[in-house]
């Protein structure tokens, strides 16, 4: 569905109304204007005569007025509104004022055009490529982990949308519907027909909310969980779903003000995570194998596995130990499906009673060694709770040696970090009633409260004062964004949003009232590891190095925000490779907001032109004297050509 053109931003320069102009002309200043006009004309003629007046006389400024529209922008930094002095609408143009570091050679050279990739790359996920994965061990699913291409293998082309691609349904309709053309896979409609995950209806898919362990629908299943633990009082805000399928559990949690991250490995054909993203549910490609999950410690209030087929008791409990690392003190782990209630279901599961009993005993033993308390096992659901602190657990370690407490590890280090079979120690407390690391306010108060990691001084260089300043800064910046990109202020225009360099999550926090979610990225190269504080605010995110591709499908995001990302990665990796990745994960007609130094943005715009982005550089919210500028861009609509079958 081709969208409107020109792109989704409005020009900053608006002509003065006729009434204003008329009132100006009525003022008794016409004689002064006439005299000034005559004097200017005489000065011009005198200048021409002094310089020879010939047509062949060179002049470096003769075309300046023609190249740069003459208008100025008045900024009101207290109200963040933008007005203009009289002028006709025109694109902002920096070519006559700013030059790139190469002395302008980049500007003067021809634009490098990036061609479309072959249609076979329409679902390309560079770091989860199926052919490359076959080179790695199948043991513990290592072959399904991230394995990124070498520099010489990087594609220098634009990943195409499939023929017939349409803008997704708006939330909340997208929770239940997705266009077949966007994710052209029918396999799940056959394989999961009994579980009622997904149905194919003409040109679209319907998601009834079913699942293997919730035949009455995800909503009813969550209601059952809500009878066992409190999902309504704001104490549970962030959740993680392991082996998520099409993420129906996460999709129905969102209506309860609980923000989930769902993940599953890259399938050979089913594209479950792609369906989740198309539905407008936060999801990433991922697997618990030999590496830590890319999240900080103490991130999630609740973790969930519904028949996710993860061998929780094996490998010395390494996978449950990893869940313990990312689970907040007092947080819950929920398990449904095998081996829970094996005595009732063992025949249907086609496994022996002995095998299922042994599996459950393994899980029970590991959870006890982690000092978790089993709260309840009712019907198909079991729930455990992590302790609020490790005071009693340390006493238990005197008799139960395994797993030992980890000694030297950084609990928040989680980018290509090996799993360990040691227990991540919680921060020290003074008494058994104290919550390790600090108790969090209930949602929504935790959004604006100073995160305990900051108030406790565990993020060196980030103080409560800096947090409060950042809070106000992003309110002002997002208000300004909405004056430039009027679509950002329209609820429902954007659903899936990416912030490539989130710092404290201020951008996401300023949008939290809208029907959207933001994946906050803390680059592993960033000066401060602030992702734990972002989670303490009740927001979600992940670690990422932008010298590599993100673990997500093409066309994941409706809007990408990038604050100083190219300055951060200067001399680390190629600008064009980062921008090609941005183009890969942005939907057709999706938008970008890029903040950086003006010389950097000149280069960014040049590459963006070669990527077929429609872009405009505008002033900083504090006015034109700031070297930092903003680039607003839209990825234009285009798709793969129709195949022979589609043409017939």
Coordinates of C-alpha atoms in Angstrom, one line a residue:
X1 CA 0.0 0.0 0.0
X2 CA 1.9 3.0 -1.2
X3 CA 1.7 5.8 1.2
X4 CA 1.6 9.6 0.6
X5 CA 4.4 11.4 -1.1
X6 CA 6.1 13.8 -0.1
X7 CA 7.2 12.2 3.1
X8 CA 5.8 12.4 6.6
X9 CA 7.3 15.7 7.8
X10 CA 6.1 19.3 7.4
X11 CA 8.4 22.1 6.3
X12 CA 9.6 24.5 9.0
X13 CA 9.3 27.6 6.9
X14 CA 5.7 28.8 6.8
X15 CA 4.8 32.0 4.8
X16 CA 3.4 34.9 6.8
X17 CA -0.3 35.3 6.4
X18 CA -1.8 37.9 4.0
X19 CA -3.3 39.8 6.9
X20 CA 0.0 40.3 8.5
X21 CA 1.5 41.5 5.3
X22 CA -1.3 43.9 4.6
X23 CA -1.0 45.5 8.1
X24 CA 2.7 46.0 7.5
X25 CA 2.1 47.8 4.3
X26 CA -0.4 50.2 5.9
X27 CA 2.3 51.5 8.3
X28 CA 3.6 55.0 7.4
X29 CA 7.1 53.9 6.4
X30 CA 6.7 53.9 2.6
X31 CA 8.9 57.0 2.1
X32 CA 11.7 55.4 4.1
X33 CA 11.4 52.3 2.1
X34 CA 11.6 54.2 -1.2
X35 CA 14.7 56.1 -0.1
X36 CA 16.4 52.9 1.0
X37 CA 15.5 51.2 -2.3
X38 CA 17.0 54.1 -4.3
X39 CA 20.2 54.2 -2.3
X40 CA 20.7 50.4 -2.6
X41 CA 20.2 50.6 -6.3
X42 CA 22.8 53.4 -6.7
X43 CA 25.2 51.4 -4.5
X44 CA 24.8 48.3 -6.7
X45 CA 25.4 50.2 -9.9
X46 CA 28.4 51.9 -8.5
X47 CA 29.8 48.4 -7.5
X48 CA 29.2 47.1 -11.0
X49 CA 31.0 50.1 -12.5
X50 CA 34.0 49.7 -10.1
X51 CA 34.5 46.0 -11.0
X52 CA 34.2 46.5 -14.7
X53 CA 30.6 45.6 -15.0
X54 CA 31.5 42.9 -17.6
X55 CA 29.6 39.7 -18.0
X56 CA 32.9 37.7 -17.9
X57 CA 34.0 39.0 -14.5
X58 CA 34.2 36.0 -12.1
X59 CA 32.2 36.2 -8.8
X60 CA 32.2 33.6 -6.1
X61 CA 29.0 35.0 -4.6
X62 CA 26.9 35.8 -7.6
X63 CA 24.6 32.8 -7.3
X64 CA 24.5 32.7 -3.5
X65 CA 21.0 34.2 -3.3
X66 CA 19.7 31.7 -5.9
X67 CA 21.2 28.7 -4.2
X68 CA 20.2 29.4 -0.6
X69 CA 16.6 30.5 0.2
X70 CA 16.8 33.5 2.5
X71 CA 14.8 32.9 5.6
X72 CA 15.5 32.7 9.3
X73 CA 14.0 30.5 12.0
X74 CA 13.0 31.9 15.3
X75 CA 13.2 29.4 18.2
X76 CA 11.3 29.7 21.4
X77 CA 13.2 27.4 23.7
X78 CA 10.7 27.6 26.5
X79 CA 7.7 26.5 24.5
X80 CA 9.6 24.5 21.9
X81 CA 7.5 26.0 19.1
X82 CA 9.0 27.1 15.8
X83 CA 7.9 30.0 13.6
X84 CA 9.4 31.7 10.6
X85 CA 9.8 35.1 9.1
X86 CA 8.3 35.8 5.7
X87 CA 9.5 33.5 3.0
X88 CA 8.1 31.0 0.5
X89 CA 8.2 27.2 1.5
X90 CA 11.6 25.7 0.7
X91 CA 13.8 22.8 1.7
X92 CA 16.6 23.6 4.2
X93 CA 19.9 23.8 2.4
X94 CA 23.3 23.6 4.1
X95 CA 25.5 23.3 1.1
X96 CA 26.7 26.9 1.1
X97 CA 27.4 27.0 4.8
X98 CA 28.9 23.7 5.9
X99 CA 31.5 21.4 4.4
X100 CA 32.4 17.8 5.2
X101 CA 35.8 16.9 6.7
X102 CA 37.1 16.1 3.3
X103 CA 37.0 19.7 2.2
X104 CA 33.7 19.3 0.3
X105 CA 34.9 16.5 -2.0
X106 CA 32.0 14.3 -0.8
X107 CA 29.5 16.9 -1.6
X108 CA 30.8 17.6 -5.1
X109 CA 31.2 14.0 -6.1
X110 CA 28.4 12.0 -7.6
X111 CA 26.0 10.2 -5.3
X112 CA 26.8 6.5 -4.7
X113 CA 23.5 4.7 -5.5
X114 CA 22.8 1.5 -3.6
X115 CA 21.0 -1.0 -5.8
X116 CA 18.2 -3.3 -4.6
X117 CA 19.3 -6.7 -3.4
X118 CA 17.9 -9.8 -5.1
X119 CA 14.3 -10.7 -3.9
X120 CA 15.7 -13.8 -2.2
X121 CA 17.1 -11.5 0.5
X122 CA 13.7 -10.1 1.5
X123 CA 13.9 -11.8 4.9
X124 CA 17.7 -11.6 5.3
X125 CA 19.0 -11.6 8.9
X126 CA 22.8 -11.2 8.5
X127 CA 23.8 -12.6 11.9
X128 CA 21.3 -15.5 11.8
X129 CA 21.9 -16.6 8.2
X130 CA 20.8 -20.2 7.7
X131 CA 23.7 -21.2 5.4
X132 CA 26.3 -19.7 7.7
X133 CA 24.8 -21.3 10.8
X134 CA 25.4 -24.8 9.4
X135 CA 29.1 -24.3 9.9
X136 CA 28.6 -24.2 13.7
X137 CA 28.0 -27.0 16.3
X138 CA 24.4 -28.2 16.8
X139 CA 25.2 -29.1 20.4
X140 CA 23.3 -26.8 22.7
X141 CA 21.9 -25.0 19.7
X142 CA 25.1 -23.0 19.2
X143 CA 24.4 -23.0 15.4
X144 CA 21.3 -20.8 16.1
X145 CA 23.3 -18.1 18.0
X146 CA 24.6 -14.9 16.4
X147 CA 27.2 -15.6 13.8
X148 CA 27.8 -12.4 11.8
X149 CA 29.3 -12.1 8.3
X150 CA 32.8 -10.9 7.8
X151 CA 33.4 -7.4 6.4
X152 CA 34.0 -8.7 2.9
X153 CA 30.7 -10.6 3.1
X154 CA 28.6 -7.5 3.9
X155 CA 25.8 -6.7 1.4
X156 CA 26.1 -3.3 -0.2
X157 CA 22.5 -3.3 -1.5
X158 CA 19.1 -2.4 -0.2
X159 CA 17.0 -5.4 1.2
X160 CA 13.7 -5.4 -0.7
X161 CA 10.2 -5.7 0.7
X162 CA 8.2 -8.6 -0.9
X163 CA 6.0 -7.7 -3.8
X164 CA 2.6 -6.5 -2.6
X165 CA 3.9 -5.3 0.8
X166 CA 1.4 -3.2 2.7
X167 CA 1.6 -1.0 5.7
X168 CA 0.7 -3.1 8.7
X169 CA -2.7 -2.8 10.4
X170 CA -2.7 -0.2 13.2
X171 CA -2.6 -1.3 16.8
X172 CA -4.6 -2.8 18.4
X173 CA -6.0 -4.3 15.2
X174 CA -2.5 -5.5 14.3
X175 CA -2.6 -7.8 17.4
X176 CA -5.1 -9.9 15.6
X177 CA -4.3 -9.4 11.9
X178 CA -1.3 -9.3 9.5
X179 CA -1.1 -9.1 5.7
X180 CA -0.1 -12.3 4.0
X181 CA 2.1 -10.4 1.5
X182 CA 4.2 -9.0 4.4
X183 CA 5.1 -12.5 5.8
X184 CA 4.2 -15.0 3.0
X185 CA 4.5 -18.2 5.1
X186 CA 1.5 -20.5 5.6
X187 CA 3.4 -23.3 7.3
X188 CA 2.3 -22.4 10.8
X189 CA -1.3 -22.4 9.8
X190 CA -0.9 -26.1 9.1
X191 CA 1.5 -27.1 11.8
X192 CA -0.2 -25.2 14.6
X193 CA -3.8 -25.5 13.4
X194 CA -4.9 -27.5 16.4
X195 CA -3.4 -25.0 18.9
X196 CA -5.2 -22.1 17.2
X197 CA -2.0 -19.9 16.9
X198 CA -2.8 -18.5 13.5
X199 CA -5.3 -18.8 10.6
X200 CA -5.0 -17.9 7.0
X201 CA -8.0 -15.9 5.6
X202 CA -7.7 -14.7 2.0
X203 CA -5.1 -12.0 1.9
X204 CA -4.3 -11.9 5.6
X205 CA -3.5 -13.9 8.7
X206 CA -5.6 -13.9 11.8
X207 CA -4.2 -14.6 15.3
X208 CA -7.0 -15.9 17.5
X209 CA -4.7 -15.7 20.6
X210 CA -4.3 -19.5 21.0
X211 CA -1.2 -21.4 22.0
X212 CA -0.1 -24.9 22.7
X213 CA -0.8 -24.5 26.4
X214 CA -3.7 -22.1 26.3
X215 CA -6.4 -23.5 24.0
X216 CA -8.9 -21.0 25.5
X217 CA -6.7 -18.2 24.3
X218 CA -3.8 -16.2 25.7
X219 CA -6.1 -13.7 27.4
X220 CA -7.8 -16.4 29.5
X221 CA -4.4 -18.0 30.2
X222 CA -3.1 -14.7 31.5
X223 CA -6.2 -14.4 33.6
X224 CA -5.4 -17.7 35.2
X225 CA -1.9 -16.4 36.0
X226 CA -3.5 -13.3 37.5
X227 CA -5.4 -15.5 39.9
X228 CA -2.0 -16.7 41.3
X229 CA 0.1 -13.6 41.3
X230 CA -0.9 -9.9 41.2
X231 CA -0.7 -8.5 37.6
X232 CA -2.7 -5.4 38.3
X233 CA -1.0 -3.4 41.0
X234 CA 1.9 -2.1 38.9
X235 CA 4.6 -4.2 40.7
X236 CA 5.0 -6.3 37.5
X237 CA 6.0 -4.1 34.5
X238 CA 8.7 -5.9 32.5
X239 CA 8.5 -9.5 31.3
X240 CA 10.4 -11.9 29.1
X241 CA 9.0 -14.7 27.1
X242 CA 11.4 -17.5 26.1
X243 CA 10.6 -19.5 23.0
X244 CA 7.7 -17.2 22.3
X245 CA 6.0 -18.6 19.2
X246 CA 4.1 -15.8 17.6
X247 CA 4.2 -13.9 20.9
X248 CA 0.5 -14.1 21.8
X249 CA 1.4 -14.1 25.5
X250 CA 3.3 -10.9 25.1
X251 CA 0.6 -9.4 22.8
X252 CA -2.1 -9.8 25.5
X253 CA 0.1 -8.7 28.3
X254 CA 0.3 -5.2 26.7
X255 CA -3.3 -4.4 27.5
X256 CA -2.4 -4.9 31.2
X257 CA 0.3 -2.3 31.1
X258 CA 3.0 -5.0 31.2
X259 CA 5.8 -4.5 28.7
X260 CA 7.2 -7.8 27.4
X261 CA 10.2 -8.8 25.3
X262 CA 9.6 -12.1 23.4
X263 CA 12.3 -14.1 21.7
X264 CA 12.7 -17.3 19.7
X265 CA 15.4 -18.6 17.4
X266 CA 15.5 -17.9 13.7
X267 CA 13.3 -20.6 12.2
X268 CA 14.2 -22.4 9.0
X269 CA 10.8 -21.4 7.5
X270 CA 8.2 -20.4 10.1
X271 CA 9.3 -16.8 10.9
X272 CA 7.6 -16.8 14.3
X273 CA 9.4 -13.7 15.5
X274 CA 8.6 -12.0 12.2
X275 CA 4.9 -12.6 12.9
X276 CA 5.3 -11.2 16.4
X277 CA 6.9 -8.0 15.0
X278 CA 4.3 -7.7 12.3
X279 CA 1.6 -7.8 15.1
X280 CA 3.3 -4.9 16.8
X281 CA 4.7 -6.9 19.7
X282 CA 8.3 -6.3 21.0
X283 CA 10.4 -9.3 19.9
X284 CA 14.0 -10.3 18.9
X285 CA 15.6 -13.3 17.4
X286 CA 17.4 -15.1 20.2
X287 CA 18.1 -18.4 21.9
X288 CA 19.5 -19.6 25.2
X289 CA 22.5 -21.6 24.2
X290 CA 26.1 -21.0 25.2
X291 CA 25.9 -17.2 25.6
X292 CA 24.2 -14.8 28.0
X293 CA 20.9 -13.2 26.9
X294 CA 21.7 -9.6 25.8
X295 CA 20.0 -8.0 28.8
X296 CA 21.4 -6.7 32.1
X297 CA 21.0 -8.4 35.5
X298 CA 17.9 -7.7 37.5
X299 CA 15.9 -6.6 34.4
X300 CA 12.6 -8.4 34.4
X301 CA 9.8 -8.7 36.9
X302 CA 8.5 -11.9 35.3
X303 CA 9.9 -14.6 33.1
X304 CA 7.8 -17.1 31.2
X305 CA 8.1 -20.4 29.3
X306 CA 5.0 -22.1 27.8
X307 CA 6.1 -25.4 26.2
X308 CA 9.3 -23.6 25.0
X309 CA 11.2 -26.9 24.9
X310 CA 14.2 -25.5 26.7
X311 CA 16.0 -28.3 28.8
X312 CA 15.9 -26.3 32.0
X313 CA 17.5 -28.9 34.2
X314 CA 20.4 -29.9 31.9
X315 CA 23.9 -28.5 31.6
X316 CA 24.2 -28.1 35.4
X317 CA 21.1 -25.8 35.3
X318 CA 22.9 -23.2 33.2
X319 CA 19.7 -22.0 31.5
X320 CA 17.8 -21.5 34.8
X321 CA 20.9 -19.8 36.2
X322 CA 20.7 -17.3 33.3
X323 CA 17.0 -16.7 34.0
X324 CA 18.0 -16.0 37.6
X325 CA 20.6 -13.4 36.4
X326 CA 18.0 -11.4 34.4
X327 CA 15.2 -11.8 36.9
X328 CA 14.6 -8.9 39.4
X329 CA 14.8 -9.7 43.2
X330 CA 11.3 -10.9 44.1
X331 CA 10.5 -11.7 40.4
X332 CA 8.5 -14.6 39.1
X333 CA 9.3 -17.5 36.8
X334 CA 6.3 -19.2 35.2
X335 CA 6.5 -22.6 33.5
X336 CA 3.6 -24.4 31.7
X337 CA 3.8 -27.5 29.7
X338 CA 6.0 -30.5 30.0
X339 CA 6.9 -31.7 32.6
X340 CA 4.2 -29.8 34.6
X341 CA 1.2 -32.1 35.3
X342 CA 3.0 -35.0 33.6
X343 CA 0.8 -37.5 35.6
X344 CA -2.2 -36.3 33.6
X345 CA -0.7 -35.7 30.2
X346 CA 2.2 -38.2 29.9
X347 CA 0.5 -40.4 27.4
X348 CA -0.4 -37.5 25.0
X349 CA 3.2 -36.3 25.2
X350 CA 4.5 -39.6 24.1
X351 CA 7.1 -39.8 26.8
X352 CA 7.5 -42.2 29.7
X353 CA 6.4 -41.4 33.2
X354 CA 9.9 -42.0 34.4
X355 CA 11.4 -39.6 31.9
X356 CA 9.0 -36.8 32.7
X357 CA 9.3 -37.3 36.5
X358 CA 13.1 -37.1 36.2
X359 CA 12.8 -33.9 34.2
X360 CA 10.6 -32.2 36.8
X361 CA 12.9 -33.3 39.6
X362 CA 15.9 -31.8 37.8
X363 CA 14.0 -28.5 37.6
X364 CA 12.9 -28.6 41.2
X365 CA 16.5 -29.3 42.3
X366 CA 17.9 -26.4 40.3
X367 CA 15.3 -23.9 41.5
X368 CA 16.0 -24.9 45.1
X369 CA 19.7 -24.5 44.6
X370 CA 19.0 -20.9 43.4
X371 CA 17.0 -20.3 46.6
X372 CA 13.8 -19.8 44.6
X373 CA 10.5 -20.5 46.4
X374 CA 7.9 -22.5 44.6
X375 CA 4.7 -20.6 45.1
X376 CA 2.1 -22.7 43.4
X377 CA 1.5 -25.5 40.9
X378 CA -2.1 -25.4 39.8
X379 CA -3.5 -27.1 36.7
X380 CA -1.0 -26.5 33.9
X381 CA 1.0 -23.7 35.6
X382 CA 3.9 -23.6 38.0
X383 CA 5.2 -20.4 39.5
X384 CA 8.5 -19.8 41.4
X385 CA 9.7 -16.6 43.1
X386 CA 13.3 -15.4 43.3
X387 CA 14.3 -14.1 46.8
X388 CA 14.4 -10.4 47.5
X389 CA 18.0 -10.7 48.7
X390 CA 20.7 -13.4 49.2
X391 CA 21.1 -13.2 53.0
X392 CA 19.5 -16.6 53.6
X393 CA 20.9 -18.0 50.4
X394 CA 24.5 -17.3 51.6
X395 CA 23.8 -19.4 54.7
X396 CA 22.4 -22.2 52.5
X397 CA 25.7 -22.2 50.4
X398 CA 27.5 -23.6 53.5
X399 CA 25.7 -26.9 53.0
X400 CA 24.6 -26.7 49.3
X401 CA 27.8 -25.9 47.4
X402 CA 26.4 -25.8 43.8
X403 CA 26.0 -23.5 42.1
X404 CA 28.6 -21.4 43.9
X405 CA 28.4 -17.6 43.8
X406 CA 30.2 -16.0 40.9
X407 CA 33.2 -14.1 42.1
X408 CA 34.7 -11.8 39.4
X409 CA 32.1 -11.4 36.7
X410 CA 30.2 -8.2 35.8
X411 CA 26.6 -9.2 36.1
X412 CA 25.5 -6.7 33.4
X413 CA 28.0 -7.8 30.8
X414 CA 26.0 -9.6 28.2
X415 CA 27.4 -9.2 24.7
X416 CA 28.9 -12.4 23.5
X417 CA 29.5 -13.4 27.1
X418 CA 29.7 -17.1 27.9
X419 CA 27.1 -18.6 30.2
X420 CA 28.5 -19.7 33.6
X421 CA 27.2 -22.2 36.1
X422 CA 27.6 -19.9 39.1
X423 CA 25.0 -17.9 40.8
X424 CA 25.0 -14.1 40.2
X425 CA 25.2 -12.5 43.7
X426 CA 22.6 -9.8 44.5
X427 CA 23.8 -6.5 45.9
X428 CA 24.4 -6.5 49.6
X429 CA 21.6 -5.7 52.1
X430 CA 21.5 -4.8 55.8
X431 CA 18.5 -7.0 56.8
X432 CA 16.4 -9.8 55.4
X433 CA 13.5 -7.6 54.6
X434 CA 15.5 -5.3 52.3
X435 CA 15.2 -5.6 48.5
X436 CA 18.7 -6.1 47.0
X437 CA 19.6 -3.2 44.7
X438 CA 16.8 -1.1 45.9
X439 CA 13.0 -1.4 45.9
X440 CA 11.3 -0.1 42.8
X441 CA 8.2 2.1 42.8
X442 CA 5.1 0.5 41.2
X443 CA 4.3 1.4 37.6
X444 CA 3.8 4.2 36.4
X445 CA 5.7 6.0 39.2
X446 CA 8.9 4.1 38.4
X447 CA 9.1 5.8 35.0
X448 CA 10.1 9.2 36.4
X449 CA 11.6 8.1 39.8
X450 CA 15.4 8.1 40.0
X451 CA 16.5 4.5 39.2
X452 CA 18.2 2.7 42.1
X453 CA 21.3 2.0 40.0
X454 CA 21.7 5.8 39.7
X455 CA 20.7 6.8 43.2
X456 CA 23.0 4.1 44.6
X457 CA 25.9 5.3 42.5
X458 CA 26.6 2.0 40.7
X459 CA 26.7 3.8 37.3
X460 CA 29.9 5.9 37.6
X461 CA 29.4 9.4 36.1
X462 CA 25.6 9.3 36.1
X463 CA 24.0 11.2 39.0
X464 CA 20.4 11.8 40.1
X465 CA 20.9 15.4 38.9
X466 CA 21.9 14.2 35.4
X467 CA 18.8 11.9 35.4
X468 CA 16.5 14.8 36.2
X469 CA 18.1 17.0 33.5
X470 CA 17.8 14.2 31.0
X471 CA 14.1 13.8 31.9
X472 CA 13.4 17.4 31.1
X473 CA 15.7 17.5 28.0
X474 CA 13.8 14.7 26.3
X475 CA 10.4 16.2 27.0
X476 CA 11.5 19.3 25.2
X477 CA 13.2 17.5 22.4
X478 CA 10.3 15.2 21.6
X479 CA 8.0 18.2 21.7
X480 CA 10.2 19.8 19.0
X481 CA 10.3 16.6 17.0
X482 CA 6.5 16.7 16.8
X483 CA 6.6 20.2 15.4
X484 CA 8.8 19.0 12.6
X485 CA 7.3 15.5 12.0
X486 CA 3.6 16.1 12.4
X487 CA 3.0 12.3 12.1
X488 CA 4.9 11.7 15.4
X489 CA 2.1 13.5 17.2
X490 CA -0.6 11.3 15.6
X491 CA -1.4 8.3 17.7
X492 CA -1.2 5.1 15.8
X493 CA 1.0 6.3 13.0
X494 CA 4.1 4.5 14.5
X495 CA 4.0 1.3 16.5
X496 CA 7.5 -0.3 16.6
X497 CA 10.2 2.3 17.4
X498 CA 14.0 1.9 17.8
X499 CA 16.3 4.2 19.7
X500 CA 19.8 3.3 18.6
X501 CA 21.6 5.1 21.4
X502 CA 19.2 5.4 24.3
X503 CA 21.4 6.5 27.3
X504 CA 18.7 6.7 30.0
X505 CA 15.6 6.0 27.9
X506 CA 14.5 9.6 27.9
X507 CA 13.2 9.5 24.3
X508 CA 11.1 6.4 25.0
X509 CA 9.8 7.8 28.3
X510 CA 8.5 10.9 26.6
X511 CA 6.4 8.8 24.2
X512 CA 5.1 6.3 26.8
X513 CA 1.5 7.7 26.7
X514 CA 1.2 6.8 23.0
X515 CA 0.1 3.3 21.6
X516 CA 3.7 2.3 20.7
X517 CA 6.8 0.7 22.2
X518 CA 10.5 1.6 22.0
X519 CA 13.4 -0.8 21.8
X520 CA 16.1 1.0 23.7
X521 CA 19.6 0.2 22.6
X522 CA 22.6 0.7 24.7
X523 CA 25.6 0.3 22.4
X524 CA 28.3 -1.9 23.9
X525 CA 30.8 0.9 22.9
X526 CA 28.9 3.5 24.8
X527 CA 30.7 5.3 27.7
X528 CA 28.1 4.3 30.3
X529 CA 26.2 1.0 30.6
X530 CA 22.8 2.4 31.5
X531 CA 20.6 -0.5 30.3
X532 CA 19.9 -1.6 33.8
X533 CA 18.6 1.8 34.7
X534 CA 16.4 1.8 31.6
X535 CA 14.8 -1.4 32.9
X536 CA 14.4 0.0 36.4
X537 CA 12.3 2.8 34.7
X538 CA 9.9 0.1 33.4
X539 CA 11.2 0.3 29.8
X540 CA 12.8 -2.4 27.7
X541 CA 15.9 -2.7 25.5
X542 CA 19.0 -4.7 24.6
X543 CA 22.7 -4.4 24.0
X544 CA 24.0 -4.0 20.5
X545 CA 27.1 -3.1 18.5
X546 CA 26.1 -1.2 15.4
X547 CA 29.2 -2.5 13.7
X548 CA 27.1 -5.7 13.3
X549 CA 23.5 -6.3 12.3
X550 CA 20.7 -6.4 14.7
X551 CA 19.0 -9.7 15.6
X552 CA 15.7 -8.9 13.9
X553 CA 14.0 -9.3 10.6
X554 CA 13.9 -6.7 7.8
X555 CA 11.1 -4.1 8.1
X556 CA 10.8 -4.4 11.9
X557 CA 10.6 -0.7 12.8
X558 CA 8.3 2.2 11.8
X559 CA 10.6 4.8 13.2
X560 CA 14.3 4.9 14.0
X561 CA 15.9 7.5 16.3
X562 CA 19.7 7.9 16.3
X563 CA 21.3 10.3 18.7
X564 CA 25.0 10.9 18.0
X565 CA 25.3 7.3 16.7
X566 CA 27.7 8.2 13.8
X567 CA 30.0 10.2 16.1
X568 CA 30.1 7.2 18.5
X569 CA 31.1 4.9 15.7
X570 CA 33.5 7.2 13.9
X571 CA 36.7 5.2 13.1
X572 CA 35.0 2.0 14.4
X573 CA 33.1 0.9 11.3
X574 CA 31.8 2.3 8.0
X575 CA 28.9 4.8 8.0
X576 CA 27.4 3.3 5.0
X577 CA 27.2 -0.2 6.6
X578 CA 25.3 1.3 9.6
X579 CA 22.9 3.1 7.3
X580 CA 22.4 0.0 5.2
X581 CA 21.4 -1.8 8.4
X582 CA 19.1 1.0 9.3
X583 CA 17.5 0.7 5.8
X584 CA 17.2 -3.1 6.3
X585 CA 15.2 -2.9 9.5
X586 CA 13.1 0.1 8.6
X587 CA 9.7 -0.4 7.0
X588 CA 8.9 1.2 3.6
X589 CA 7.5 4.7 4.4
X590 CA 9.1 4.5 7.8
X591 CA 10.8 7.5 9.3
X592 CA 14.2 8.4 10.8
X593 CA 15.3 11.1 13.2
X594 CA 19.1 11.4 13.3
X595 CA 20.9 13.9 15.6
X596 CA 24.6 14.6 15.1
X597 CA 27.2 17.2 14.2
X598 CA 26.3 19.1 11.0
X599 CA 29.4 17.9 9.1
X600 CA 28.5 14.3 9.9
X601 CA 24.9 14.9 8.8
X602 CA 26.0 16.3 5.5
X603 CA 27.7 12.9 4.9
X604 CA 24.7 11.0 6.2
X605 CA 22.3 12.9 3.9
X606 CA 24.6 12.1 1.0
X607 CA 24.4 8.3 1.7
X608 CA 20.7 8.6 2.5
X609 CA 20.1 10.1 -1.0
X610 CA 21.8 7.0 -2.4
X611 CA 19.5 4.8 -0.3
X612 CA 16.5 6.6 -1.8
X613 CA 15.6 8.3 1.4
X614 CA 13.7 11.6 1.2
X615 CA 15.5 13.7 3.8
X616 CA 15.9 17.2 5.2
X617 CA 18.4 18.7 7.6
X618 CA 16.8 21.1 10.2
X619 CA 18.1 23.2 13.0
X620 CA 18.7 22.1 16.6
X621 CA 15.8 22.7 18.9
X622 CA 17.9 25.5 20.6
X623 CA 18.5 27.4 17.4
X624 CA 20.7 27.6 14.3
X625 CA 23.9 28.5 16.2
X626 CA 24.2 24.9 17.5
X627 CA 26.6 22.7 15.4
X628 CA 24.4 19.7 16.2
X629 CA 21.6 19.5 13.7
X630 CA 18.8 17.0 13.0
X631 CA 18.1 15.0 9.8
X632 CA 14.5 13.9 9.3
X633 CA 14.1 11.3 6.6
X634 CA 11.5 8.9 5.1
X635 CA 12.3 5.6 3.4
X636 CA 10.4 5.7 0.2
X637 CA 8.0 2.9 -0.7
X638 CA 9.4 0.2 -3.1
X639 CA 9.2 -3.6 -3.3
X640 CA 10.6 -6.5 -5.2
X641 CA 9.2 -6.9 -8.7
X642 CA 6.4 -9.3 -9.2
X643 CA 7.4 -12.9 -9.9
X644 CA 6.1 -14.8 -12.9
X645 CA 3.4 -16.5 -10.7
X646 CA 2.4 -13.1 -9.2
X647 CA 2.1 -11.6 -12.7
X648 CA -0.1 -14.4 -14.0

